[in-house]
GROMACS .gro file of C-alpha atoms in nm:
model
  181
    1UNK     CA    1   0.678  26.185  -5.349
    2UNK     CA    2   0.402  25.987  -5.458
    3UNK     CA    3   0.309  25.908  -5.798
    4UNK     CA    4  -0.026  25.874  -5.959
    5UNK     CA    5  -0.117  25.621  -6.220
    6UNK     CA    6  -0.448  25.519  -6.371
    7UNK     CA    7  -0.513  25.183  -6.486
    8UNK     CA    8  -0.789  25.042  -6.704
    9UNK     CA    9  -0.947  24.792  -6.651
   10UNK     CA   10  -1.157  24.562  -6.911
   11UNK     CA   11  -1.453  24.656  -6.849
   12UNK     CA   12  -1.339  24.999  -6.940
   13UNK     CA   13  -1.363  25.177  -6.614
   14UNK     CA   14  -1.044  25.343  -6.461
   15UNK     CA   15  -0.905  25.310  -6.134
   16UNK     CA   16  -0.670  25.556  -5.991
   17UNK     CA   17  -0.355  25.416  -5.814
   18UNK     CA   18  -0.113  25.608  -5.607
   19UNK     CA   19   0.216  25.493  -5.599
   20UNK     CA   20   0.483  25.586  -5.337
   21UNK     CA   21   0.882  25.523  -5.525
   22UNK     CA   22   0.997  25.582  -5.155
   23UNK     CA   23   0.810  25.286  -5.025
   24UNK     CA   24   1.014  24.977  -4.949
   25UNK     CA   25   0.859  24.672  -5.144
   26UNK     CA   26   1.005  24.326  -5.120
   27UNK     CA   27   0.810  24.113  -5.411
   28UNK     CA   28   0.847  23.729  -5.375
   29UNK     CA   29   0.819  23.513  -5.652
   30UNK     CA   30   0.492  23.311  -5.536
   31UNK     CA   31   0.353  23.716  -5.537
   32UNK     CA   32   0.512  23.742  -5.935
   33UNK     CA   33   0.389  23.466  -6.057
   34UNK     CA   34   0.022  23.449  -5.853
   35UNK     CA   35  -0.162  23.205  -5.626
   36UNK     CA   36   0.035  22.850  -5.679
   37UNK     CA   37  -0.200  22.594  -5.901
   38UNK     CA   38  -0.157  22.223  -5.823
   39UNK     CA   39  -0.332  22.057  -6.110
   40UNK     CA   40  -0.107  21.822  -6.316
   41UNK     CA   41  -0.245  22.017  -6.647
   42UNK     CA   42  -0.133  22.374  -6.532
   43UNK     CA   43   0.223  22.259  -6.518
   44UNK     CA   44   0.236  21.999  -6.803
   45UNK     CA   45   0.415  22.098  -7.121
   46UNK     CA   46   0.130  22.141  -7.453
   47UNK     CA   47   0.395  21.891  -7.648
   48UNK     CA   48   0.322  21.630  -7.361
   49UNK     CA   49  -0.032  21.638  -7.330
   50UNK     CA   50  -0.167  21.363  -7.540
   51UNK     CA   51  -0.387  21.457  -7.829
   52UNK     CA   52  -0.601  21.136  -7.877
   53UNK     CA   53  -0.487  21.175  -8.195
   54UNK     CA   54  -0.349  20.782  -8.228
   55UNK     CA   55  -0.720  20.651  -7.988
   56UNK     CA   56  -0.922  20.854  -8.287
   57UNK     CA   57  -0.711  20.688  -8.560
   58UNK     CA   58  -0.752  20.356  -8.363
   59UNK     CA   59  -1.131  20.339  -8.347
   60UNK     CA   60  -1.154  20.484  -8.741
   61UNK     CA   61  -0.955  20.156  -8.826
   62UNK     CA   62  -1.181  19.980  -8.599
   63UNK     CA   63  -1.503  20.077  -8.792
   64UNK     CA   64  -1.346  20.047  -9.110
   65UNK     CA   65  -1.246  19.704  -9.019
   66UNK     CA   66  -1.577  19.601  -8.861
   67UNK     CA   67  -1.701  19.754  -9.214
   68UNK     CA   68  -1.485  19.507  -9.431
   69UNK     CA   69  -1.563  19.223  -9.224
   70UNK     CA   70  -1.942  19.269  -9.343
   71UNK     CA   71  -1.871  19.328  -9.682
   72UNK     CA   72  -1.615  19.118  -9.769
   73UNK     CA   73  -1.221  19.229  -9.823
   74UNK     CA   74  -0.957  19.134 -10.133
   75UNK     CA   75  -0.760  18.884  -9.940
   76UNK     CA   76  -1.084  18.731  -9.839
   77UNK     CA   77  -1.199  18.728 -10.181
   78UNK     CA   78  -0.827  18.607 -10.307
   79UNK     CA   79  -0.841  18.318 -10.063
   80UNK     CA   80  -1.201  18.233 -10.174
   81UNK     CA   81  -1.086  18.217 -10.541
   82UNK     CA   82  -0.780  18.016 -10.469
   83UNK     CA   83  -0.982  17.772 -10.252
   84UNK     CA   84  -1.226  17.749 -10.560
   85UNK     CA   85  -0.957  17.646 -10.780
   86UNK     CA   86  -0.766  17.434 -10.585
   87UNK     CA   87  -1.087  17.217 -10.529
   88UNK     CA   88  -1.127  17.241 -10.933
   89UNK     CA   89  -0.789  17.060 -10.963
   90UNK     CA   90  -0.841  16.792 -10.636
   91UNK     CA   91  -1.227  16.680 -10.768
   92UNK     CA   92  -1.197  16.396 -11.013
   93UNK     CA   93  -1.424  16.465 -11.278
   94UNK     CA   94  -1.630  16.128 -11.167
   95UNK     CA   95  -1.678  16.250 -10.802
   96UNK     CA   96  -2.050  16.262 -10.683
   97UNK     CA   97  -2.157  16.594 -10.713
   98UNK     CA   98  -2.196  16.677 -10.276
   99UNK     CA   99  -1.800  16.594 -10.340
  100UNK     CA  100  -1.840  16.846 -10.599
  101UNK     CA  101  -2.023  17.070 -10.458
  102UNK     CA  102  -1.839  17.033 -10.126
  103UNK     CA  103  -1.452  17.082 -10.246
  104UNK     CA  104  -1.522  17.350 -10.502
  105UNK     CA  105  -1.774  17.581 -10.304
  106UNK     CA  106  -1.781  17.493  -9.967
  107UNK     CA  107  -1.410  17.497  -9.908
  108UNK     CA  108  -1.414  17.895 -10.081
  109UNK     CA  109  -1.741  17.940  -9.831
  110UNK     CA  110  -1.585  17.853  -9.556
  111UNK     CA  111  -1.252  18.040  -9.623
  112UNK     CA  112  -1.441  18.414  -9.717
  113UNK     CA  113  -1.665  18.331  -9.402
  114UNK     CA  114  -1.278  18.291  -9.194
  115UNK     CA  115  -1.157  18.607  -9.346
  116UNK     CA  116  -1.485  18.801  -9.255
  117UNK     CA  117  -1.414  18.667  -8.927
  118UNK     CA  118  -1.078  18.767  -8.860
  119UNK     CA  119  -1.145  19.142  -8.962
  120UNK     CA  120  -1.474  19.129  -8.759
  121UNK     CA  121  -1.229  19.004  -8.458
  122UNK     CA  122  -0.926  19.274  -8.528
  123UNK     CA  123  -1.257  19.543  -8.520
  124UNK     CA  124  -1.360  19.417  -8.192
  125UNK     CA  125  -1.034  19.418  -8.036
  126UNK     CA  126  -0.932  19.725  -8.151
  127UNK     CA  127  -1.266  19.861  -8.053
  128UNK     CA  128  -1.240  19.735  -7.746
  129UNK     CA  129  -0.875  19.881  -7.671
  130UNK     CA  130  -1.008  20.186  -7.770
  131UNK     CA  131  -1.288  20.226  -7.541
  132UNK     CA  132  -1.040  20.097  -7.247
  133UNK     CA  133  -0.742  20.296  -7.294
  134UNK     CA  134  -0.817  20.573  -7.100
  135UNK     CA  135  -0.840  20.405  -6.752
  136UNK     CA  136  -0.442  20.294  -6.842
  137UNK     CA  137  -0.366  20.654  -6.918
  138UNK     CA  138  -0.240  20.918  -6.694
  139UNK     CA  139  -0.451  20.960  -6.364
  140UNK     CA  140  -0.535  21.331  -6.449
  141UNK     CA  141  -0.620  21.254  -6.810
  142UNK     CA  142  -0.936  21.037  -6.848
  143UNK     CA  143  -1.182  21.218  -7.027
  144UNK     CA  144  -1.184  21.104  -7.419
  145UNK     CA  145  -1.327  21.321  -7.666
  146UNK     CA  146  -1.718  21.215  -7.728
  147UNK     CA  147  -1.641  21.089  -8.098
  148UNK     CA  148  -1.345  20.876  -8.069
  149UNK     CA  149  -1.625  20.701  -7.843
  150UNK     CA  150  -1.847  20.666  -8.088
  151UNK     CA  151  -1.634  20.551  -8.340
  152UNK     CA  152  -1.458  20.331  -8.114
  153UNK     CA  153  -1.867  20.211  -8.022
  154UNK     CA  154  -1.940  20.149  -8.424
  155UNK     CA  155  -1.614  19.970  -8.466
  156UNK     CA  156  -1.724  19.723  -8.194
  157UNK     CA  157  -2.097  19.670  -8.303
  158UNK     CA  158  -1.982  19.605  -8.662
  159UNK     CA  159  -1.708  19.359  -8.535
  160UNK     CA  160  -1.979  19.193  -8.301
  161UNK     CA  161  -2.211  19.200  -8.568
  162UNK     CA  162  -1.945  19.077  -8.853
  163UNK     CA  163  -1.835  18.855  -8.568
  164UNK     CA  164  -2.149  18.659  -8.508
  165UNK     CA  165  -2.218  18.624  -8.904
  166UNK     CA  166  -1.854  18.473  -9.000
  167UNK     CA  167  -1.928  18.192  -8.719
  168UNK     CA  168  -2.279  18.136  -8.822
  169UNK     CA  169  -2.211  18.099  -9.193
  170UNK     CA  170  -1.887  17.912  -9.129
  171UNK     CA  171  -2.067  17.664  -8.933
  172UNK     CA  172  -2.379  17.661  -9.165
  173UNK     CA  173  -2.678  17.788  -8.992
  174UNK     CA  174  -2.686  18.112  -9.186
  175UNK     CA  175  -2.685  18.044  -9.573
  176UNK     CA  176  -2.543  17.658  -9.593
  177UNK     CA  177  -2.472  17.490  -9.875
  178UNK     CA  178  -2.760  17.342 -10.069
  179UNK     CA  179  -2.785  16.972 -10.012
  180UNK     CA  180  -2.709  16.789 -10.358
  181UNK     CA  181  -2.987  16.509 -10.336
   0.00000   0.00000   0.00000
């Protein structure tokens, strides 16, 4: 005896079905679980897909870093200070005053212009790492969302940027010290 069923479907039509208990079905399990799909992603477990959360967080610090090395950081600032003091206490109080001039500020110039530098190198590495990772990752994940790039993108500039400015007032092309004569 067959059997009639309707089902709905969702577009909100309905299909009648007849359906025969007699009949002798065998149902394999490629038929139960439909057509087999042979992308990594369709198989992979939603805990082991990587997020991006720790290549967002990466080129964040990256900007931020890039950012400090512009503006200047405390341990920059701490090293400058200490430099200026320790140049205090190693100028005799008859030195000429380019000695002056040279131990007391120079010395804290250089050393905020090294700091600058270091973050504005840490930026661009990190920047850098960022931008790279995905053609380490896993061959069937290599997309990266669009603003991890362009934080990853600001975090380099800024370290390029904070970069070239540390080695140019380190060496004394940008903002030297004024000559004493």
């Amino acid at each position: 005896m067959a059997e009639k069923t309707e089902d709905e479907t969702v577009t909100g039509t309905t299909t009648a079905t007849v359906v025969d208990p007699d009949a002798q079905t065998t149902e394999r399990p490629e038929d139960a679980t439909g057509p087999e799909d042979t992308t990594a992603e369709a198989h992979a477990d939603p805990a082991e897909t990587p997020s991006g959360t720790g290549q967002g967080a990466a080129a964040v610090v990256s900007a931020a870093l890039g950012l400090v090395s512009l503006t200047g950081g405390w341990p920059g600032t701490v090293a400058a200070a200490r430099e200026t003091l320790v140049g205090q206490l190693r100028t005799a109080a008859d030195a000429s005053v380019a000695t002056q001039i040279k131990e007391v500020y120079g010395d804290a110039w250089d050393t905020t212009a090294l700091w600058g530098g270091l973050f504005a190198l840490v930026a661009l590495i990190t920047g850098v790492v960022v931008l790279v990772r995905p053609a380490f990752g896993a061959p069937g994940r290599i997309t990266q969302a669009p603003w991890i790039k362009s934080v990853a993108w600001a975090g380099v500039t800024l370290g390029a940027i904070g970069l070239m400015l540390a080695v140019l007032t380190y060496t004394g092309v940008l903002l030297g010290l004024p000559s004493a004569s």
